[in-house]
Amino acid sequence: MEPQETESRPKLPAELNLDDGNHGGSKSYWWVWLLIFAAIGYGCYRLYLRETTKSQQTAAKREMMRKPQNLPVVASTAISGNLPVYLRALGTVTAFNTVTVKPQVDGPLDQVLFHEGQFVHKGDLLAEIDPRPFQVALQQAEGNLAKDEAVLKDAQAIYARDQELYNAQIIAKQQLDTQAATQSQARASIAVDQAAINNAKLQLSYTRIIAPISGRIGLRQVDAGNIVHASDPNGIAIITQLQPISVLFSIPQDQLPAVLAKLRQGAKLRVEAYNQDESVKLATGTLLTVDNQIDATTGTSKLKAIFDNTDNKLFPNQFVNIKLWLNTERNVTIVPAVAIQRGPTGTFVYLIQNDNTVTVRPVKVGLTEGNDVSIDDGLKPGDSVVVDGAEKLTDGMKVNARPARPENLKRRSQG
């Protein structure tokens, strides 16, 4: 009889459950399955909520797209104000007077007494020429005068003696007449000598070169020590009068009658000078005169304005923009020029009504000045018009209007 082998392999859990007849272990895993089913159910619920929310958002967007939106625009209010009427032109600043300082006598330039760019006054000493030759000439003329005065005195004495001799019938009448003529010649010589003295004094005074006008002196053309001549073309320096100063500008011949009419009425027409982009007003002056003829080549007439220029903002040969005041339209309806639209039927604006809808309003445009226009018909003060965003508008469209910048409205109200 073979001995029985002892089973040594380990038992599996299932085998343990079956062999032992104890089923309590399988009941301990039911909660695991419960958690799995709960997680699956929660995930399905979250997915359902997400899809539902997405559908609702899509529907809301579609609804918003179907619903018309108010178009954003910029609006400005028509105001009642004064609108100045200007003629515009490009002008050139010119010195009121320009003088080339030249020597009037020849000689060595002893000294130059001015600084380049200095403001000089009429009568200021600018330079000196060596005066010694002219002083000698003056002394010579004075010596000739003294000699001729002595000759005259002697001639007068001889004439007096001859007169007594003639009265005594000692000498002939011819001798007395000859002595009278000699006396007259001496007087004439004295007159010539006096003229020579005056001329010598004048030539001597020319050695002191004096400023003939007040103004700003330019660059020095000659240094001290050089021989200068009255015939030198360049002179010593150039003085330019800056106060007052003038501006030359031209206007079309069609605008000339209005200017002349104002001048005939005695009006002082205001002229304003601006820099190149008209952002800074440089000076204010008055119209001085109008040229006596029209340029046949350009069809324009030249005008000349005068400015005090006390602050020296205007400089010769400077280009400036000119605004010549003609008139001021008072109590007119003013809107920004950008509000004016043009179509097949004429000019119009988009008028914003109380319900934020726009309507096309035909208008009659009057004067234009800068960024503003006057409205002769179609608007009244207080009306709100579109100034930006009009290219997307149609009649009856809803808008969301925001006001234009206040500084623009302030500028227009002060026009």
Coordinates of C-alpha atoms in Angstrom, one line a residue:
M1 CA 0.0 0.0 0.0
E2 CA 1.5 3.4 -1.2
P3 CA 1.8 6.1 1.3
Q4 CA -0.6 9.2 0.7
E5 CA 1.0 12.4 -0.5
T6 CA 0.4 15.5 1.5
E7 CA -1.0 18.4 -0.7
S8 CA 1.4 21.3 -0.3
R9 CA 0.2 23.9 -3.0
P10 CA -1.6 27.1 -1.6
K11 CA -5.3 27.4 -2.0
L12 CA -6.9 30.1 -4.2
P13 CA -9.3 32.6 -2.7
A14 CA -12.2 31.1 -4.8
E15 CA -11.2 27.8 -3.7
L16 CA -11.1 28.9 -0.1
N17 CA -14.6 30.3 -0.4
L18 CA -16.0 27.2 -2.0
D19 CA -14.2 24.7 0.1
D20 CA -14.8 26.5 3.4
G21 CA -18.5 27.0 2.6
N22 CA -18.2 30.6 3.9
H23 CA -19.8 33.2 1.5
G24 CA -19.4 36.3 3.8
G25 CA -16.2 37.5 1.9
S26 CA -18.1 38.2 -1.4
K27 CA -20.5 40.6 0.4
S28 CA -17.6 42.9 1.3
Y29 CA -17.1 44.1 -2.4
W30 CA -20.6 45.4 -3.1
W31 CA -19.8 49.0 -2.2
V32 CA -17.0 49.1 -4.8
W33 CA -19.4 48.4 -7.5
L34 CA -21.8 51.0 -6.1
L35 CA -19.1 53.7 -6.3
I36 CA -18.3 52.8 -9.9
F37 CA -21.9 53.1 -10.9
A38 CA -22.3 56.4 -9.0
A39 CA -19.2 57.8 -10.8
I40 CA -20.5 56.8 -14.2
G41 CA -23.9 58.4 -13.4
Y42 CA -22.3 61.6 -12.2
G43 CA -20.2 61.9 -15.3
C44 CA -23.2 61.4 -17.5
Y45 CA -25.0 64.1 -15.6
R46 CA -22.1 66.6 -16.0
L47 CA -22.0 65.9 -19.7
Y48 CA -25.7 66.5 -20.0
L49 CA -25.4 69.8 -18.2
R50 CA -22.5 71.0 -20.4
E51 CA -24.3 70.2 -23.6
T52 CA -27.4 71.9 -22.3
T53 CA -25.5 75.1 -21.4
K54 CA -23.7 75.1 -24.7
S55 CA -27.0 74.8 -26.5
Q56 CA -28.5 77.6 -24.5
Q57 CA -25.5 79.9 -25.2
T58 CA -25.6 79.2 -28.9
A59 CA -29.3 80.0 -28.9
A60 CA -28.7 83.3 -27.1
K61 CA -25.9 84.3 -29.5
R62 CA -28.2 83.6 -32.4
E63 CA -30.9 85.6 -30.8
M64 CA -28.5 88.5 -30.3
M65 CA -27.4 88.3 -33.9
R66 CA -31.0 88.4 -35.1
K67 CA -31.7 91.4 -32.8
P68 CA -30.5 94.8 -34.4
Q69 CA -27.7 96.6 -32.5
N70 CA -27.3 100.4 -32.0
L71 CA -24.4 101.7 -34.1
P72 CA -21.8 103.8 -32.1
V73 CA -21.3 107.3 -33.5
V74 CA -19.9 110.6 -32.3
A75 CA -22.3 113.5 -32.2
S76 CA -22.1 117.3 -31.9
T77 CA -24.7 119.9 -31.1
A78 CA -25.4 122.7 -33.5
I79 CA -24.9 126.1 -31.7
S80 CA -25.7 129.7 -32.4
G81 CA -22.6 131.9 -32.6
N82 CA -20.5 134.3 -34.6
L83 CA -18.5 133.1 -37.5
P84 CA -15.6 135.3 -38.7
V85 CA -15.0 135.5 -42.5
Y86 CA -11.4 135.3 -43.5
L87 CA -9.4 135.4 -46.7
R88 CA -6.5 133.0 -46.6
A89 CA -3.2 133.4 -48.3
L90 CA 0.5 132.5 -48.2
G91 CA 2.7 135.5 -47.3
T92 CA 6.3 136.5 -47.1
V93 CA 7.7 138.6 -44.3
T94 CA 9.6 141.6 -45.6
A95 CA 11.6 144.2 -43.7
F96 CA 9.8 147.6 -43.6
N97 CA 13.2 149.2 -44.4
T98 CA 16.5 147.7 -45.3
V99 CA 19.7 149.9 -45.5
T100 CA 23.1 149.0 -46.7
V101 CA 25.6 151.0 -44.6
K102 CA 28.3 152.3 -46.9
P103 CA 31.2 154.7 -46.4
Q104 CA 30.8 158.1 -48.1
V105 CA 34.5 158.9 -48.2
D106 CA 37.6 156.9 -48.9
G107 CA 40.1 156.0 -46.3
P108 CA 41.4 153.4 -43.8
L109 CA 38.7 151.9 -41.5
D110 CA 40.0 152.7 -38.0
Q111 CA 37.5 150.9 -35.9
V112 CA 34.2 149.0 -36.0
L113 CA 32.0 149.8 -33.0
F114 CA 29.0 147.4 -33.5
H115 CA 28.5 143.7 -32.8
E116 CA 27.0 141.5 -35.5
G117 CA 23.3 140.9 -34.9
Q118 CA 23.1 143.9 -32.5
F119 CA 20.0 146.1 -32.4
V120 CA 21.1 149.6 -33.2
H121 CA 19.2 152.9 -33.0
K122 CA 19.1 155.7 -35.5
G123 CA 22.2 157.9 -34.9
D124 CA 24.4 155.3 -33.2
L125 CA 28.1 155.4 -34.2
L126 CA 28.9 152.2 -36.1
A127 CA 32.4 152.8 -37.4
E128 CA 35.1 155.4 -37.9
I129 CA 37.4 156.2 -40.9
D130 CA 40.8 157.8 -40.3
P131 CA 39.8 161.5 -40.0
R132 CA 43.3 163.1 -40.3
P133 CA 43.3 163.8 -44.1
F134 CA 40.0 165.5 -43.7
Q135 CA 41.1 167.5 -40.7
V136 CA 44.0 168.7 -42.8
A137 CA 41.7 169.7 -45.6
L138 CA 39.5 171.6 -43.2
Q139 CA 42.5 173.5 -41.8
Q140 CA 43.6 174.4 -45.3
A141 CA 40.2 175.7 -46.2
E142 CA 40.1 177.7 -43.0
G143 CA 43.6 179.1 -43.8
N144 CA 42.4 180.2 -47.2
L145 CA 39.5 181.9 -45.6
A146 CA 41.8 183.8 -43.2
K147 CA 44.0 184.9 -46.2
D148 CA 41.1 186.1 -48.3
E149 CA 39.6 188.0 -45.3
A150 CA 42.9 189.8 -45.0
V151 CA 42.9 190.6 -48.7
L152 CA 39.4 191.9 -48.3
K153 CA 40.3 194.1 -45.4
D154 CA 43.3 195.5 -47.3
A155 CA 41.0 196.1 -50.4
Q156 CA 38.5 197.9 -48.2
A157 CA 41.2 200.2 -46.8
I158 CA 42.6 201.0 -50.2
Y159 CA 39.1 201.7 -51.5
A160 CA 38.5 204.1 -48.6
R161 CA 41.7 206.1 -49.4
D162 CA 40.9 206.1 -53.1
Q163 CA 37.5 207.4 -52.3
E164 CA 39.0 210.4 -50.5
L165 CA 41.5 211.0 -53.4
Y166 CA 38.7 210.8 -55.9
N167 CA 36.6 213.2 -53.9
A168 CA 39.6 215.6 -54.0
Q169 CA 39.8 215.0 -57.7
I170 CA 43.3 213.6 -57.4
I171 CA 42.7 210.2 -59.0
A172 CA 40.5 209.2 -61.9
K173 CA 37.1 207.4 -61.5
Q174 CA 38.5 204.3 -63.2
Q175 CA 41.1 203.7 -60.4
L176 CA 38.3 203.9 -57.9
D177 CA 36.2 201.5 -59.8
T178 CA 39.1 199.1 -60.1
Q179 CA 39.6 199.1 -56.4
A180 CA 35.9 198.5 -55.8
A181 CA 36.1 195.4 -58.1
T182 CA 39.1 194.2 -56.2
Q183 CA 37.1 194.5 -53.0
S184 CA 34.2 192.5 -54.6
Q185 CA 36.6 189.8 -55.7
A186 CA 37.9 189.4 -52.2
R187 CA 34.4 189.0 -50.9
A188 CA 33.7 186.3 -53.5
S189 CA 36.9 184.5 -52.5
I190 CA 35.7 184.6 -48.9
A191 CA 32.4 183.0 -50.0
V192 CA 34.3 180.3 -51.9
D193 CA 36.5 179.7 -48.9
Q194 CA 33.4 179.4 -46.6
A195 CA 31.9 176.8 -49.0
A196 CA 35.2 174.9 -49.0
I197 CA 35.2 174.9 -45.2
N198 CA 31.6 173.6 -45.1
N199 CA 32.5 170.9 -47.6
A200 CA 35.6 169.9 -45.5
K201 CA 33.5 169.7 -42.4
L202 CA 31.0 167.6 -44.2
Q203 CA 33.7 165.2 -45.5
L204 CA 35.1 165.1 -42.0
S205 CA 31.7 164.2 -40.6
Y206 CA 31.5 161.3 -43.1
T207 CA 34.4 159.6 -41.3
R208 CA 32.0 158.8 -38.5
I209 CA 29.6 156.2 -40.0
I210 CA 26.2 156.6 -38.3
A211 CA 23.2 154.3 -38.3
P212 CA 20.6 155.8 -40.6
I213 CA 17.7 153.8 -39.2
S214 CA 16.9 151.7 -36.2
G215 CA 16.9 147.9 -36.6
R216 CA 19.0 144.8 -36.4
I217 CA 22.4 145.0 -38.0
G218 CA 23.7 142.0 -39.9
L219 CA 27.1 140.4 -40.5
R220 CA 30.1 142.7 -40.8
Q221 CA 31.4 142.9 -44.3
V222 CA 34.6 144.7 -43.7
D223 CA 37.1 144.5 -40.9
A224 CA 39.0 147.3 -39.3
G225 CA 42.2 148.2 -41.0
N226 CA 40.9 147.8 -44.5
I227 CA 40.8 150.7 -47.0
V228 CA 37.1 151.5 -47.7
H229 CA 35.7 153.4 -50.7
A230 CA 32.5 155.2 -51.3
S231 CA 32.1 153.0 -54.4
D232 CA 32.3 149.7 -52.6
P233 CA 29.2 147.7 -53.6
N234 CA 28.8 145.6 -50.4
G235 CA 29.2 148.3 -47.8
I236 CA 30.1 147.7 -44.2
A237 CA 26.9 146.0 -43.0
I238 CA 23.1 145.9 -43.6
I239 CA 20.5 147.2 -41.1
T240 CA 17.1 145.6 -41.3
Q241 CA 14.1 147.3 -39.6
L242 CA 12.1 144.7 -37.7
Q243 CA 9.7 146.9 -35.8
P244 CA 7.4 147.5 -37.5
I245 CA 7.7 144.8 -40.1
S246 CA 5.5 144.0 -43.2
V247 CA 4.1 140.9 -44.9
L248 CA 3.4 140.7 -48.6
F249 CA 0.7 138.3 -49.8
S250 CA -1.6 137.8 -52.8
I251 CA -5.3 137.2 -53.1
P252 CA -7.3 136.2 -56.2
Q253 CA -8.6 139.1 -58.2
D254 CA -12.2 137.9 -57.6
Q255 CA -11.8 138.6 -53.9
L256 CA -10.3 142.1 -54.4
P257 CA -13.6 144.0 -54.7
A258 CA -14.7 143.0 -51.2
V259 CA -11.4 144.1 -49.7
L260 CA -11.5 147.5 -51.6
A261 CA -15.0 148.0 -50.4
K262 CA -14.0 147.7 -46.8
L263 CA -11.0 150.0 -47.3
R264 CA -13.3 152.7 -48.9
Q265 CA -15.4 152.5 -45.8
G266 CA -12.4 153.3 -43.7
A267 CA -12.3 149.9 -42.0
K268 CA -9.1 148.7 -40.4
L269 CA -8.9 145.1 -41.7
R270 CA -7.2 142.8 -39.2
V271 CA -4.5 140.5 -40.5
E272 CA -3.3 137.4 -38.6
A273 CA 0.0 135.6 -39.3
Y274 CA 0.3 131.9 -38.5
N275 CA 3.1 129.4 -38.7
Q276 CA 3.2 126.8 -41.5
D277 CA 0.6 124.4 -40.0
E278 CA -1.5 127.2 -38.6
S279 CA -1.1 125.8 -35.1
V280 CA 0.5 129.0 -33.6
K281 CA -0.6 132.6 -34.2
L282 CA 2.6 134.6 -34.6
A283 CA 1.3 138.2 -34.8
T284 CA -1.7 140.4 -35.4
G285 CA -1.5 143.4 -37.6
T286 CA -3.5 145.5 -40.1
L287 CA -3.8 145.8 -43.8
L288 CA -1.6 148.7 -45.0
T289 CA -2.2 148.9 -48.7
V290 CA -3.2 147.2 -52.0
D291 CA -1.1 147.1 -55.1
N292 CA -2.2 149.4 -57.9
Q293 CA -2.4 146.6 -60.5
I294 CA -3.3 142.9 -60.9
D295 CA -0.6 140.4 -62.0
A296 CA -1.7 139.3 -65.4
T297 CA 0.3 136.1 -65.2
T298 CA -1.4 134.8 -62.0
G299 CA -4.6 136.8 -61.8
T300 CA -3.8 137.9 -58.3
S301 CA -3.3 141.2 -56.5
K302 CA -0.6 141.9 -54.0
L303 CA -1.4 143.2 -50.5
K304 CA 0.8 144.6 -47.8
A305 CA 0.1 144.2 -44.1
I306 CA 2.0 145.8 -41.2
F307 CA 2.8 144.3 -37.8
D308 CA 4.3 145.9 -34.7
N309 CA 6.5 142.7 -34.1
T310 CA 7.5 143.8 -30.7
D311 CA 8.3 140.2 -29.7
N312 CA 10.3 139.6 -32.9
K313 CA 8.4 136.5 -33.9
L314 CA 8.4 137.6 -37.6
F315 CA 11.7 137.6 -39.5
P316 CA 12.5 138.8 -43.0
N317 CA 11.9 136.2 -45.8
Q318 CA 9.9 134.0 -43.4
F319 CA 6.9 132.2 -44.9
V320 CA 3.7 132.6 -43.0
N321 CA 0.0 131.7 -43.4
I322 CA -2.2 134.8 -43.6
K323 CA -5.8 135.3 -42.5
L324 CA -7.3 138.5 -43.6
W325 CA -10.5 139.4 -41.7
L326 CA -13.3 140.7 -43.8
N327 CA -16.5 140.3 -41.8
T328 CA -18.2 138.4 -39.0
E329 CA -21.5 136.6 -39.5
R330 CA -23.4 137.0 -36.2
N331 CA -26.0 134.7 -34.7
V332 CA -25.7 131.9 -37.2
T333 CA -26.2 128.2 -36.7
I334 CA -22.8 126.5 -36.7
V335 CA -21.9 122.8 -37.0
P336 CA -18.6 121.1 -37.6
A337 CA -17.7 120.8 -41.3
V338 CA -17.3 117.0 -40.9
A339 CA -21.0 116.7 -40.2
I340 CA -21.8 117.7 -43.8
Q341 CA -22.5 114.8 -46.1
R342 CA -23.0 115.1 -49.9
G343 CA -25.3 113.0 -52.0
P344 CA -27.1 113.0 -55.4
T345 CA -29.7 115.4 -54.0
G346 CA -27.2 117.8 -52.4
T347 CA -25.8 118.4 -48.9
F348 CA -27.3 116.8 -45.8
V349 CA -26.6 115.7 -42.2
Y350 CA -27.6 112.8 -40.1
L351 CA -29.9 114.3 -37.4
I352 CA -30.1 112.3 -34.2
Q353 CA -33.7 112.2 -32.9
N354 CA -34.9 111.7 -29.3
D355 CA -35.4 108.0 -29.8
N356 CA -31.7 107.6 -30.9
T357 CA -32.7 107.0 -34.5
V358 CA -31.0 109.0 -37.3
T359 CA -32.8 110.7 -40.1
V360 CA -31.4 112.3 -43.3
R361 CA -31.9 116.1 -43.0
P362 CA -31.1 118.2 -46.1
V363 CA -29.3 121.4 -45.2
K364 CA -28.2 124.6 -47.0
V365 CA -24.6 125.3 -46.2
G366 CA -23.4 128.9 -45.8
L367 CA -19.9 130.1 -45.0
T368 CA -17.0 127.8 -44.1
E369 CA -14.3 128.9 -41.7
G370 CA -11.7 126.4 -40.6
N371 CA -13.5 123.3 -39.2
D372 CA -16.8 125.0 -39.0
V373 CA -19.7 125.8 -41.3
S374 CA -22.8 127.9 -41.0
I375 CA -26.1 126.4 -41.8
D376 CA -28.5 128.8 -43.6
D377 CA -31.5 126.3 -43.6
G378 CA -32.3 122.8 -42.3
L379 CA -31.0 123.0 -38.7
K380 CA -31.5 125.0 -35.6
P381 CA -29.3 125.5 -32.5
G382 CA -29.6 122.4 -30.2
D383 CA -29.9 119.8 -32.9
S384 CA -27.6 116.9 -32.6
V385 CA -25.8 115.7 -35.7
V386 CA -23.4 112.9 -36.4
V387 CA -19.8 114.0 -36.9
D388 CA -18.1 110.5 -36.9
G389 CA -19.4 107.2 -38.1
A390 CA -21.8 108.5 -40.7
E391 CA -20.4 106.2 -43.5
K392 CA -22.2 103.2 -41.9
L393 CA -25.6 104.9 -41.4
T394 CA -28.8 104.7 -43.2
D395 CA -32.0 106.6 -42.6
G396 CA -33.9 105.3 -39.5
M397 CA -31.0 103.4 -38.0
K398 CA -30.6 103.2 -34.2
V399 CA -27.4 104.7 -32.9
N400 CA -25.5 105.0 -29.6
A401 CA -24.2 108.5 -29.7
R402 CA -21.4 109.9 -27.6
P403 CA -20.5 113.6 -27.6
A404 CA -17.6 115.1 -29.4
R405 CA -14.7 116.5 -27.4
P406 CA -15.7 119.5 -25.4
E407 CA -12.7 121.6 -26.4
N408 CA -13.9 121.5 -30.0
L409 CA -17.3 122.9 -29.0
K410 CA -15.6 125.5 -26.9
R411 CA -13.5 126.6 -29.8
R412 CA -16.5 126.9 -32.1
S413 CA -18.5 129.0 -29.5
Q414 CA -15.7 131.5 -29.4
G415 CA -15.4 131.9 -33.1

